[in-house]
Coordinates of C-alpha atoms in Angstrom, one line a residue:
Chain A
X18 CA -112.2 -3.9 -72.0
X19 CA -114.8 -6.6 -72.4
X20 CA -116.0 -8.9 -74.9
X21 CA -119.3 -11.0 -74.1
X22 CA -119.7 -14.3 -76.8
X23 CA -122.6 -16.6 -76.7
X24 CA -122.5 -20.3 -78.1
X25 CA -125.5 -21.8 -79.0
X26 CA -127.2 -25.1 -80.2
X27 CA -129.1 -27.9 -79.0
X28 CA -128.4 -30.0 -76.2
X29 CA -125.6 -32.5 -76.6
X30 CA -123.5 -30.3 -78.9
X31 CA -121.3 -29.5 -75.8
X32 CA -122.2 -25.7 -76.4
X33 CA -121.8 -25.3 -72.3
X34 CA -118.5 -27.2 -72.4
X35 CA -117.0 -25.2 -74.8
X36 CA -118.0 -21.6 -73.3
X37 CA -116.7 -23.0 -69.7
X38 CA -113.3 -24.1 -71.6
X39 CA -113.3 -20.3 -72.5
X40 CA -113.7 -19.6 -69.2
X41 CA -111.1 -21.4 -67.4
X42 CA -109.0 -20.0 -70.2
X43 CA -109.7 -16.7 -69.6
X44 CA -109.3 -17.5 -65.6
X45 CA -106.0 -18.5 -66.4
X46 CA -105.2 -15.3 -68.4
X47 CA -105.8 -13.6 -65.4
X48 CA -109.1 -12.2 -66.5
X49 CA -112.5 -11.8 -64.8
X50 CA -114.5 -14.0 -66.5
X51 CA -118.7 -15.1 -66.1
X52 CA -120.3 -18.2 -67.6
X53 CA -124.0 -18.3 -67.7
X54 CA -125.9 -21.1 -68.9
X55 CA -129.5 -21.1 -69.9
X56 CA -131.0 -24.7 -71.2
X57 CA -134.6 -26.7 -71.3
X58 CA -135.3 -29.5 -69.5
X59 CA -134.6 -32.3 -72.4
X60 CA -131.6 -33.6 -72.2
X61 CA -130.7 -33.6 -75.5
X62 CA -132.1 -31.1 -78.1
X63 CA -133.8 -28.8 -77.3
X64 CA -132.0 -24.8 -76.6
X65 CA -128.5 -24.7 -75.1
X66 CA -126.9 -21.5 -75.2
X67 CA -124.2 -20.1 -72.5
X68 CA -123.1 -16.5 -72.0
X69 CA -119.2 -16.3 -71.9
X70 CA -117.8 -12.2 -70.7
X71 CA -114.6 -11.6 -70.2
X72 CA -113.7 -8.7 -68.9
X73 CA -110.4 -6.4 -66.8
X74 CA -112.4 -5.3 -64.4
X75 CA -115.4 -6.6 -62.0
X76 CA -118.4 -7.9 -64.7
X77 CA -121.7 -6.0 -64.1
X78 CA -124.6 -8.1 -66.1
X79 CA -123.8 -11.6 -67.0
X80 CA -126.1 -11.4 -69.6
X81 CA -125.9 -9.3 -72.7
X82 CA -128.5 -8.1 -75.1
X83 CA -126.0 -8.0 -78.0
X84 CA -122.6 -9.7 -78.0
X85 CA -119.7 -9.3 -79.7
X86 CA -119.4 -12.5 -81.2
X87 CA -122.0 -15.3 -81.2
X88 CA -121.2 -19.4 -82.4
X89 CA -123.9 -20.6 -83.9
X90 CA -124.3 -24.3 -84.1
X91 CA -127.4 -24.9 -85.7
X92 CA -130.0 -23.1 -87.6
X93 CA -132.7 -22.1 -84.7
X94 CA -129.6 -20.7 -82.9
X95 CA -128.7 -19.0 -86.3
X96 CA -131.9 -17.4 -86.6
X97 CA -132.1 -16.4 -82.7
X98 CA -128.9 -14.5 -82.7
X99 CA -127.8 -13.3 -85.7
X100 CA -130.1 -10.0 -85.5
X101 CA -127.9 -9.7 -82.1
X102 CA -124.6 -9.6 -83.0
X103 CA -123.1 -6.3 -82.2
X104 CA -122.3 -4.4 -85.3
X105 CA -118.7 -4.9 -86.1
X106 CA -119.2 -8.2 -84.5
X107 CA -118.0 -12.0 -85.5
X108 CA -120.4 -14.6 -86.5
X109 CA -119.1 -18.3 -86.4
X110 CA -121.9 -20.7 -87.6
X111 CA -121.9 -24.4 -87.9
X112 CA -122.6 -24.9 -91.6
X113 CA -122.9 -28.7 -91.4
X114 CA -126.4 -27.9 -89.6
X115 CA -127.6 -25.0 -91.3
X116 CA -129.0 -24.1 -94.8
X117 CA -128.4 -20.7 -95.6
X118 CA -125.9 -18.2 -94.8
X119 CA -125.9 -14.8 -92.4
X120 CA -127.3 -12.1 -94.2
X121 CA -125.9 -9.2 -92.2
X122 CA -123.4 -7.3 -94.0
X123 CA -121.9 -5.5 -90.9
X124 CA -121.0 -8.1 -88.8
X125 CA -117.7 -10.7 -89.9
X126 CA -119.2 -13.8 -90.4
X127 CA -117.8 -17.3 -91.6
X128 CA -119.3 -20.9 -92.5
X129 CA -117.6 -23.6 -91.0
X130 CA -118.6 -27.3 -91.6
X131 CA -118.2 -28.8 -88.2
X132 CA -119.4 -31.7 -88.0
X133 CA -117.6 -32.8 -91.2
X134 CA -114.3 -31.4 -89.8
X135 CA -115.1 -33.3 -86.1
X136 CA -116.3 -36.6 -88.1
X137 CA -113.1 -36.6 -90.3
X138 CA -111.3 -36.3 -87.0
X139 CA -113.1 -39.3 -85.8
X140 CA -115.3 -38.1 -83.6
X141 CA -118.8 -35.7 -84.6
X142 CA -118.6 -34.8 -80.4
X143 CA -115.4 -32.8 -81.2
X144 CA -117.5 -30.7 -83.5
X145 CA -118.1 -27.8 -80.5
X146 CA -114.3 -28.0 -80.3
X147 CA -113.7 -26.8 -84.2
X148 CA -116.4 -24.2 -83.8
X149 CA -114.3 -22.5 -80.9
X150 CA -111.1 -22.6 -83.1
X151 CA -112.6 -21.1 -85.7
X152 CA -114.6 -18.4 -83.1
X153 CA -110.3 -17.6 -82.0
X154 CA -108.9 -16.9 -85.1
X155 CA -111.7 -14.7 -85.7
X156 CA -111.6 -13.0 -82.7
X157 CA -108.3 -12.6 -80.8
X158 CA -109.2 -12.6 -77.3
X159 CA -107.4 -15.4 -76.5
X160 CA -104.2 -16.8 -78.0
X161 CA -105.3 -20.9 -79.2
X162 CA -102.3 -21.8 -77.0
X163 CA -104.1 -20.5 -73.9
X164 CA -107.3 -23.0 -74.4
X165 CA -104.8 -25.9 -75.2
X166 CA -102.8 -25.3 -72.0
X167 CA -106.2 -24.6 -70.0
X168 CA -106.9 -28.1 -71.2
X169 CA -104.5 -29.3 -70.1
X170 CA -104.6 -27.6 -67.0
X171 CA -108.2 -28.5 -65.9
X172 CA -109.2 -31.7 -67.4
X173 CA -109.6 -34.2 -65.2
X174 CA -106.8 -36.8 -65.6
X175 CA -109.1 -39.6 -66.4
X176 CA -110.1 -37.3 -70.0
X177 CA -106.5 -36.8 -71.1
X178 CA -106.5 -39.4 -73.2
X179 CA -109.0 -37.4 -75.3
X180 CA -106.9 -34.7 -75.1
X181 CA -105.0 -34.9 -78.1
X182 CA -108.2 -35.1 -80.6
X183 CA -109.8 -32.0 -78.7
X184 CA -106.4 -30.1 -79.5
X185 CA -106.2 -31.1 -83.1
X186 CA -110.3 -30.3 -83.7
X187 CA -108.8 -26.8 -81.9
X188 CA -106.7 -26.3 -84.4
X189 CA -108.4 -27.5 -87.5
X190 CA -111.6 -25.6 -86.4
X191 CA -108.8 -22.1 -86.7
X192 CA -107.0 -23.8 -89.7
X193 CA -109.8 -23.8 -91.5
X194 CA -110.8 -20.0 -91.8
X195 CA -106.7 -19.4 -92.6
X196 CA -107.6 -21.8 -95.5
X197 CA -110.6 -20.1 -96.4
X198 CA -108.8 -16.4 -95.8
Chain B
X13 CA -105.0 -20.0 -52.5
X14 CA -105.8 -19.9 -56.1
X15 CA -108.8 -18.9 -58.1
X16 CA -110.7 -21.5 -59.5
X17 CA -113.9 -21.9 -61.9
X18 CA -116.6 -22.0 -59.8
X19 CA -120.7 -22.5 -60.1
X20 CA -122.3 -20.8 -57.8
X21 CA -124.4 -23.1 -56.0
X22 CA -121.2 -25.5 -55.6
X23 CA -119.1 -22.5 -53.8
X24 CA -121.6 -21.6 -51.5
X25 CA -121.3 -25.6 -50.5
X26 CA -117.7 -26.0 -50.3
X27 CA -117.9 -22.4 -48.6
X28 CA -120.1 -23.8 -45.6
X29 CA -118.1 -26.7 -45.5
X30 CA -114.3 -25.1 -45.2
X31 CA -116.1 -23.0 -42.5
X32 CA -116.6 -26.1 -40.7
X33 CA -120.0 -26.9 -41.6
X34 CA -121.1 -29.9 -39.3
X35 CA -124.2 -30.9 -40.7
X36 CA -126.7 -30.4 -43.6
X37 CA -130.1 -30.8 -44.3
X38 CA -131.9 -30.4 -47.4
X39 CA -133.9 -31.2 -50.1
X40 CA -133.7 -30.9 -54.3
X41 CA -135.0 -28.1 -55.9
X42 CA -133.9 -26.2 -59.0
X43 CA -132.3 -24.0 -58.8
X44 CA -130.1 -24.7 -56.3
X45 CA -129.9 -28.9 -56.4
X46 CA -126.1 -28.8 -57.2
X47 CA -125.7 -27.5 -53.3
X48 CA -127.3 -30.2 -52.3
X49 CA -125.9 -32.2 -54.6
X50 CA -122.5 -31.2 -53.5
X51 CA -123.2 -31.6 -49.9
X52 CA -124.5 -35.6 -50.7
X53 CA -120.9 -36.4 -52.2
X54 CA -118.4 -34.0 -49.8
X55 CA -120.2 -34.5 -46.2
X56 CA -119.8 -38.1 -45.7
X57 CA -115.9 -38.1 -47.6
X58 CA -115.3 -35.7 -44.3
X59 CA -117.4 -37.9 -42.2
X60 CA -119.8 -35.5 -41.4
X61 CA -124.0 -35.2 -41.4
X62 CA -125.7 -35.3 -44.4
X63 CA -129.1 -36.1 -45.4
X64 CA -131.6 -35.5 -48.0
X65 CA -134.8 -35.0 -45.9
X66 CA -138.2 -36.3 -47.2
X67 CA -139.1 -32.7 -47.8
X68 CA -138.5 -29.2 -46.9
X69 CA -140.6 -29.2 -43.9
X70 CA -138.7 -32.2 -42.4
X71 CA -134.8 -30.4 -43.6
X72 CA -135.3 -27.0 -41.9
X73 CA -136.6 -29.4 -38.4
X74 CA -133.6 -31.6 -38.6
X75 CA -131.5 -28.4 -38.7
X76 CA -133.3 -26.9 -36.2
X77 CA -132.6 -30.4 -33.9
X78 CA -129.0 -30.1 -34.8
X79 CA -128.3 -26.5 -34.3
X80 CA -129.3 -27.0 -30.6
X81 CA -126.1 -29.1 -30.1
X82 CA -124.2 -26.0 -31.1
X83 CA -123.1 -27.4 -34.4
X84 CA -122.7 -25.6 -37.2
X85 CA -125.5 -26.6 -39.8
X86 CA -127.4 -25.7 -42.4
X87 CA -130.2 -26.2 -45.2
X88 CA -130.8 -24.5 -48.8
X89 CA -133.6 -24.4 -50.6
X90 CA -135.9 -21.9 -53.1
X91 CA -138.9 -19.8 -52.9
X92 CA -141.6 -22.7 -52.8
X93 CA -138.8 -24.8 -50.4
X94 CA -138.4 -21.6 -48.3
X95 CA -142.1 -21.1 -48.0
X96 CA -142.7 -24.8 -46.4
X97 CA -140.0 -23.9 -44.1
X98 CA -141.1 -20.9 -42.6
X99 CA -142.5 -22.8 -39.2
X100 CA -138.9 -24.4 -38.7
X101 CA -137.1 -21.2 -39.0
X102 CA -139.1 -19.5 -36.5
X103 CA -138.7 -22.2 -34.5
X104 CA -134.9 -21.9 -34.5
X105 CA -135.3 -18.4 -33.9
X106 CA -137.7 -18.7 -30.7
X107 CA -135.0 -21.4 -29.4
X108 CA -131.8 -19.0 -29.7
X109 CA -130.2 -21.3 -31.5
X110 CA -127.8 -20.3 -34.9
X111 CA -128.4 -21.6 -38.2
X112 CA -127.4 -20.7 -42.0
X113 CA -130.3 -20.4 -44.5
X114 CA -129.5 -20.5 -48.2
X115 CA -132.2 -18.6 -50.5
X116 CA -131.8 -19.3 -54.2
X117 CA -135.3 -17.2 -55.7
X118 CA -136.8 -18.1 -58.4
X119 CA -139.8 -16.6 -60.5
X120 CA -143.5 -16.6 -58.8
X121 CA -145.8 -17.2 -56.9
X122 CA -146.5 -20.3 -56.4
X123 CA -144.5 -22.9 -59.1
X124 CA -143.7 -20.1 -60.6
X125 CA -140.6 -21.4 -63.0
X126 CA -136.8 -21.7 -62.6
X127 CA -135.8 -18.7 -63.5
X128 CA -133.8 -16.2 -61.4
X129 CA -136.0 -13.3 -59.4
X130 CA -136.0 -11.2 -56.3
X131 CA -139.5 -11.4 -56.0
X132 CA -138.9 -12.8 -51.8
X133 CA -137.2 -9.9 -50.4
X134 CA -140.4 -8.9 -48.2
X135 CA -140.5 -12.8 -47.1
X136 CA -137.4 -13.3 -46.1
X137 CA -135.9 -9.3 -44.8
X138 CA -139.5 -8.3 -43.3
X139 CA -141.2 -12.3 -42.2
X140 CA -138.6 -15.2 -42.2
X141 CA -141.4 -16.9 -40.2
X142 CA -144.3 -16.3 -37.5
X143 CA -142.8 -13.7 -34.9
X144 CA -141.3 -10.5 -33.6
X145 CA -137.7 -10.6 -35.7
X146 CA -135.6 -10.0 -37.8
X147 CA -133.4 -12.8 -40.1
X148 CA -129.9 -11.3 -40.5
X149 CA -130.2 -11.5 -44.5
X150 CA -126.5 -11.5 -46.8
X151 CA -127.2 -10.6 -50.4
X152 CA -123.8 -11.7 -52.7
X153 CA -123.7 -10.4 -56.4
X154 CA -120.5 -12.7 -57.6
X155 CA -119.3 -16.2 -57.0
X156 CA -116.6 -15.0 -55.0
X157 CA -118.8 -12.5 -52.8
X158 CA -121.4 -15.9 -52.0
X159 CA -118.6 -17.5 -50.5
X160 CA -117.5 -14.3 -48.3
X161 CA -120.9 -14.0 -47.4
X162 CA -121.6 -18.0 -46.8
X163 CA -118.6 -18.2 -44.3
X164 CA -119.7 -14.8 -42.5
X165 CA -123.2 -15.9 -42.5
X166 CA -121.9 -18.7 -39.7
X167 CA -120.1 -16.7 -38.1
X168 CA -122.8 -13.8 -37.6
X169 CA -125.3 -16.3 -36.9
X170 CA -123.2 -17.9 -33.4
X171 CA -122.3 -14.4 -33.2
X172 CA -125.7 -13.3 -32.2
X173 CA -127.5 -17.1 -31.9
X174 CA -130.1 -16.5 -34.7
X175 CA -130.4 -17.3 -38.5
X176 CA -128.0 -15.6 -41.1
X177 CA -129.5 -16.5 -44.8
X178 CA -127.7 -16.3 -47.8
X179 CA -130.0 -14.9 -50.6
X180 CA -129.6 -15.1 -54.5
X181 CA -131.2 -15.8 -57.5
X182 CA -131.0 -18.7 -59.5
X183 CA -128.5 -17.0 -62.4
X184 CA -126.2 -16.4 -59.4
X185 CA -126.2 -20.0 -58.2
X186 CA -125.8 -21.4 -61.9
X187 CA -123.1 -19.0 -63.6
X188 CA -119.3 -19.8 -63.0
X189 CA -116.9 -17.7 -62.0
X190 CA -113.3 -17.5 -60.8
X191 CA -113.2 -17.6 -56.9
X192 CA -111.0 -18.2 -54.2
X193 CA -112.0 -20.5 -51.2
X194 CA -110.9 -19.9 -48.0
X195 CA -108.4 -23.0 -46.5
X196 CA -110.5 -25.6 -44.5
X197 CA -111.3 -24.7 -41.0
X198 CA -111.6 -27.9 -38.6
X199 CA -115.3 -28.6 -37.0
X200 CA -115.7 -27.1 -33.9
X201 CA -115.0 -29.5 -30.8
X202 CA -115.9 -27.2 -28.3
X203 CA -119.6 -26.5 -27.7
X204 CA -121.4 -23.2 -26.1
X205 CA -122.3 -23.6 -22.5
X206 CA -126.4 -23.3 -23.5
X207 CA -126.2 -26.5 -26.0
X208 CA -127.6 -29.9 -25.9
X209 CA -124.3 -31.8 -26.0
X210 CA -125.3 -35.1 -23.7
X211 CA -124.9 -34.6 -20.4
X212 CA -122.1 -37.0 -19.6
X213 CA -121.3 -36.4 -16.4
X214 CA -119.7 -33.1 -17.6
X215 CA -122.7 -31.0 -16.5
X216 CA -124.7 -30.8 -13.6
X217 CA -127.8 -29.1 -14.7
X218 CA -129.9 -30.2 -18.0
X219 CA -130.0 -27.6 -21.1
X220 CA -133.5 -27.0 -22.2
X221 CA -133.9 -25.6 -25.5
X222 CA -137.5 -24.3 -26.2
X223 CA -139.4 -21.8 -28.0
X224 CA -142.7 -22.4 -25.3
X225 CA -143.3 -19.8 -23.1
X226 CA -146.4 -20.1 -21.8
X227 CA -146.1 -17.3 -19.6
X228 CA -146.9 -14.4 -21.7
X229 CA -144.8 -12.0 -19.6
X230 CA -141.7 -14.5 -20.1
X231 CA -142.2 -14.5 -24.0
X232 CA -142.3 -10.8 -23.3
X233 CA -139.0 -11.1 -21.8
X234 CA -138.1 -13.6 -24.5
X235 CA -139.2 -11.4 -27.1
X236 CA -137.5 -8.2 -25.5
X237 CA -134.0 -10.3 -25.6
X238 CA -134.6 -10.7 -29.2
X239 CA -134.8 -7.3 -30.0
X240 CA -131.8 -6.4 -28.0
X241 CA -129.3 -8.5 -30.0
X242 CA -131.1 -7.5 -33.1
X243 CA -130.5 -3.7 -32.4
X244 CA -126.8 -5.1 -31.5
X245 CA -126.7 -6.4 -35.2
X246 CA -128.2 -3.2 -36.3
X247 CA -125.2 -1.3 -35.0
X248 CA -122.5 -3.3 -36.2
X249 CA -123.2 -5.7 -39.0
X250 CA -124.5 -3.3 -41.6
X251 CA -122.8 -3.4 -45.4
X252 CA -122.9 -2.4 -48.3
X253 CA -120.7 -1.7 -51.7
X254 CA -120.8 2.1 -53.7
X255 CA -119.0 2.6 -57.1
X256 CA -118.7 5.9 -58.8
X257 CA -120.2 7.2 -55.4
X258 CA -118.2 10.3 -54.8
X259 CA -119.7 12.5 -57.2
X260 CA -122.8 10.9 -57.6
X261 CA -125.8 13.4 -58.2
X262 CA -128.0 10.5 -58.8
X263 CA -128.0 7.1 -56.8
X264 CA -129.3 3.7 -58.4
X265 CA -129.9 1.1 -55.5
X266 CA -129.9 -2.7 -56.1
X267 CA -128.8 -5.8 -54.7
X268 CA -127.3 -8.9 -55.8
X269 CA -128.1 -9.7 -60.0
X270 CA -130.0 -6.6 -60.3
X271 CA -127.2 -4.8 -58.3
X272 CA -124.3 -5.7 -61.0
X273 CA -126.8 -5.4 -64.3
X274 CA -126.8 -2.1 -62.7
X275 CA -123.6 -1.6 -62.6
X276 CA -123.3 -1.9 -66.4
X277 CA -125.8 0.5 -66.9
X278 CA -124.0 3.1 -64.5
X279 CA -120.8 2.6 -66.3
X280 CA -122.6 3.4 -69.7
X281 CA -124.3 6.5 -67.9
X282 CA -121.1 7.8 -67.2
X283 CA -119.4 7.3 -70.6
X284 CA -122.1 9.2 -71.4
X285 CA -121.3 12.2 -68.7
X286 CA -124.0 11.6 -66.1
X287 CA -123.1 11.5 -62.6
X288 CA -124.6 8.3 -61.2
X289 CA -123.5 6.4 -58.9
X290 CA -124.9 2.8 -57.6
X291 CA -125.3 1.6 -54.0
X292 CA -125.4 -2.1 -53.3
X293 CA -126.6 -3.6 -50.0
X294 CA -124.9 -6.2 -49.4
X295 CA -126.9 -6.8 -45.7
X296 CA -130.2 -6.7 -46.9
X297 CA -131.1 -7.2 -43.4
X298 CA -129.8 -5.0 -41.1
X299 CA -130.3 -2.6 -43.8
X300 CA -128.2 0.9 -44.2
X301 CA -131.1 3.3 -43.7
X302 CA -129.4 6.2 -42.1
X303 CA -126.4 5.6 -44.8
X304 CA -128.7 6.0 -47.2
X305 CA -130.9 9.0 -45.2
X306 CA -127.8 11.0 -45.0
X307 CA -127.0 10.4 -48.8
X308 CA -130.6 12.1 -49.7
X309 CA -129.2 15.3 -48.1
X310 CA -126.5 15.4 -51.2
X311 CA -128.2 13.5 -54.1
X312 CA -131.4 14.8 -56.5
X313 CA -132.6 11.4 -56.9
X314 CA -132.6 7.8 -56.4
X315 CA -133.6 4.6 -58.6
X316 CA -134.3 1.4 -57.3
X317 CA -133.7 -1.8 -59.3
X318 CA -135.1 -5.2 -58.3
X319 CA -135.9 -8.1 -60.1
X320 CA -139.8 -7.6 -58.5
X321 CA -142.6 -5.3 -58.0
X322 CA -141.0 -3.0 -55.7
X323 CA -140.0 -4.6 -52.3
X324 CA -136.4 -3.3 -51.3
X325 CA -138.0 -0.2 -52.7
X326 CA -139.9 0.6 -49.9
X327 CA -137.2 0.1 -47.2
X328 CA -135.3 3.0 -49.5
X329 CA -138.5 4.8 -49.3
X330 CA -138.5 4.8 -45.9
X331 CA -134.6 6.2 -45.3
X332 CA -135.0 9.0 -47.6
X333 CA -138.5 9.7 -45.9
X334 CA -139.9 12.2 -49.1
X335 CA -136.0 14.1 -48.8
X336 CA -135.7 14.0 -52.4
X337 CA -137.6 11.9 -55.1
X338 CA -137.2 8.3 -55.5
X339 CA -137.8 5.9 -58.9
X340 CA -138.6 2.6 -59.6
X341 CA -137.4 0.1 -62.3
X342 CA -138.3 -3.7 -62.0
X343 CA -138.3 -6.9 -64.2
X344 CA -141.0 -9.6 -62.6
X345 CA -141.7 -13.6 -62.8
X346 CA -137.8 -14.3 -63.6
X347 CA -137.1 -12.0 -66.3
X348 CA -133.8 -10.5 -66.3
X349 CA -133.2 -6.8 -67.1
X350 CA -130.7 -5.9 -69.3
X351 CA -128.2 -2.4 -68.8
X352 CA -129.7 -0.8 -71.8
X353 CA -133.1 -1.1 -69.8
X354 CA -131.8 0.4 -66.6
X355 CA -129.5 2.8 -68.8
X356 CA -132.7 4.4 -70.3
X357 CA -133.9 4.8 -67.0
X358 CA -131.1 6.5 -65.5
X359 CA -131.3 8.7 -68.8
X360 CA -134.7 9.7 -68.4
X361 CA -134.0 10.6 -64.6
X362 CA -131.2 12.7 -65.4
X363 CA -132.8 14.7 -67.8
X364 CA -135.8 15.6 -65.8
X365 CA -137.6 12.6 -64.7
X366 CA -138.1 13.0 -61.1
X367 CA -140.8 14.1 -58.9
X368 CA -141.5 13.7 -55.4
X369 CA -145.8 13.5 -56.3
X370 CA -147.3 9.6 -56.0
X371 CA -145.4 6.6 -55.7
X372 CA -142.7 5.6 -58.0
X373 CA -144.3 1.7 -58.1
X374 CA -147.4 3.9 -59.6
X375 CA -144.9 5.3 -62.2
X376 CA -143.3 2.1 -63.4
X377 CA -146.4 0.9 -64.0
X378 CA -147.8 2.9 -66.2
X379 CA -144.5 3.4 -68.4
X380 CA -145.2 -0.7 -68.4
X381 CA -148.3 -1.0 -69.2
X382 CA -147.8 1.8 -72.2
X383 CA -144.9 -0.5 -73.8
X384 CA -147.4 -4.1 -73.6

């Protein structure tokens, strides 16, 4: 069993953070597990996209033409890889920086505002952590409980006084397409 | 010990280093800066040797300097880094003195770009330098399988007082994945009897560590040792992985990144009924020749994948020497191929695709050049 998801945006949004946060949770899970980044030069804007598969056995290619499920965090990454999605696939996009919806009718796809969700939390930098919330309740590779205890886990102790608004971005990021449902 | 999340570049590091790495020598250059990186911030904690040379040129001599005390050292670099070092390494080979070389390829010639590529197989497994040898060359294809190889590559190279490289691409030294590290082994504290060590009253006669032999019948001589250990390493250092080997009618042969987007594609060829089967070197250098001559007699076909214009190609060329017919698939300047690509290849093979007339490099080409 595998499932390959790619998170993309610009640089800044914390796209690679949040695919090696799936990672180490799928390390912990006792998965096999391969993060590939791929980014410009700039460091900030530009393209920031990371490859996330997790798989049972050994991972052959660590890249993928089509994934199962792609987060979208703003509209060039929107227009990139929503042809890719694999059919019968789930599309999270960040509809705080995007101005239209997915127009593929065989993939599941949802809208969530992001940045408004992270900025009513306090902080617009939690907004990669709402978009992987939602990307869990739409696709149940991982319980939410795994990524909270992987934080946990694996933050350095000097962060873990952020913790507690990363876990509540977590959940409001999966809240919010319960709400919607 | 546990698994943890590891990048690529940064395990190979802390691989050298609980191997007992003594000393390194390098210089930046993506993709592989976070080793050095790594090595700038661990070394001196452990209070050993670091320094970030004033360029390539000057890393690989300051390892070559150090290696004659016996001490476990290295350097990493990339394909334009590797390039400048070439002098240095031949050097160290001409003195009989171990080293570990890291090889992170990227796209080329020249600047080329960052991406990952395969495109220095011929420099490294058939040159490495000016000279009569041969580099013992380790090619990993995970995270975990770089450090295996990083820590052997130190031992193989004392083994047999040459170079061991470790040689990837630049996707394998950026991804993450989970990897174990072996516990830390102390620095050595005992030195061969042929190293410069400082005399201290301990030995009567100097060591002299050359590569000059003026004499050409000594360099002969010198030359003829060489070979000897190399055709020791050729009998007992060769390996390599197989998956869905055992009744394989059709082999796919690739190493490191091109070697596991390979294995995707032979997992979809046999959800699909064909019976592939993929070889991966993992010593480039010795390579498995007569493993792979003595396949020919029970396959129809092989295909070669590399991320370059054919160069481990040839070296499967010449094992199956025209037994049965052999096929070509490459991606060049840093692309990446996808399975589906290789998959279409492996389809077209099985269903009638191979032919022992011209040269497969020939083939690719023209199936290239009618999809641009």
């Amino acid at each position: 069993m595998q499932t390959e998801i790619i998170i993309a945006g610009f640089g800044g949004q914390g796209v690679l953070f949040a695919g090696q946060l799936l990672s180490y949770a799928a390390m912990d899970a006792g998965k096999e597990v391969t993060w590939i980044p791929s980014y410009g030069p700039e460091m900030r804007g530009g393209t920031a996209n990371c490859t996330v598969v997790i798989s049972d056995e050994e991972i052959g290619s660590p890249l993928v033409r089509h994934p199962q499920a792609v987060i979208a965090m703003n509209l060039p990454s929107l227009d990139k890889y929503e042809p890719l999605v694999k059919s019968g696939g789930v599309l999270i996009v960040n509809a705080s920086m995007v101005n239209r919806q997915p127009t593929r009718t065989d993939i599941h796809w949802v809208m969530v505002p992001g940045n408004e969700i992270a900025e009513e939390l306090g902080d617009r930098r939690m907004t990669n952590m709402v978009m992987l919330g939602a990307l869990l309740a739409n696709l149940p590779i991982l319980p939410l409980e795994a990524l909270i205890q992987t934080l946990e886990a694996h933050l350095p102790a000097r962060h873990h006084r952020l913790l507690p608004l990363n876990v509540e971005a977590l959940k409001r990021g999966a809240e919010y397409l319960a709400v919607k449902a | 010990m546990a698994r943890e999340l590891l990048k690529g570049n940064e395990a190979i590091a802390e691989a050298a280093i609980r191997a007992g790495l003594q000393a390194y020598f390098g210089y930046p250059i993506t993709p592989q800066t976070e080793l050095l990186e790594w090595m700038s911030k661990r070394m001196p904690e452990l209070g050993r040797a670091f320094v970030q040379a004033e360029s390539e040129l000057a890393a690989i001599n300051m390892v070559y300097g150090a290696a004659c005390t016996g001490a476990r050292v290295m350097t990493s670099s990339s394909s334009p880094g590797i390039s400048l070092m070439m002098e240095g390494i031949s050097y160290i080979i001409g003195t009989e003195v171990p080293a570990v070389l890291v090889d992170v390829m990227r796209g080329g010639p020249g600047l080329g770009n960052i991406a990952p590529a395969q495109s220095d197989y011929n420099q490294i497994v058939h040159g490495g330098g000016h000279g009569d040898y041969h580099l013992i060359v380790l090619a990993p294809a995970s995270v975990q399988e770089a450090v295996d190889l990083t820590v052997l590559a130190f031992d193989l190279a004392e083994k047999y007082r040459t170079v061991a490289v470790v040689l990837l691409d630049g996707s394998l030294g950026q991804m993450m994945e989970p990897a174990e590290l072996p516990p830390m082994r102390p620095v050595k504290t005992t030195f061969p009897e042929w190293a410069a060590t400082g005399m201290m009253g301990k030995r009567e006669k100097r060591n002299i560590l050359t590569s000059i032999y003026l004499n050409p019948p000594d360099e002969e001589q010198t030359n003829l040792r060489l070979l000897r250990r190399w055709q020791e390493v050729e009998a007992s250092e060769i390996r390599f992985k197989e998956y869905f080997m055992d009744d394989a009618r059709y082999v796919v042969v690739g190493f490191g990144s091109a070697g596991r987007v390979a294995l995707s594609a032979v997992r979809a060829a046999r959800a699909e009924g064909i019976p592939v089967g993929l070889l991966r070197p993992v010593t480039l250098s010795p390579f498995p020749y007569e493993h792979i001559r003595k396949l020919a007699q029970r396959v129809e076909g092989f295909l070669v994948v590399e991320m370059n214009a054919g160069q481990m190609l040839e070296d499967v060329r010449l094992a199956v020497a025209g037994q049965k017919p052999v096929e070509f698939y490459g991606r060049l300047g840093g692309v990446m191929p996808f399975p589906d690509e290789i998959l279409s290849e492996i389809q077209r093979i099985a269903s009638g695709g191979l032919t022992l007339e011209g040269h497969p490099r020939e083939r690719w080409l023209q199936r290239m050049n009618g999809k641009n």
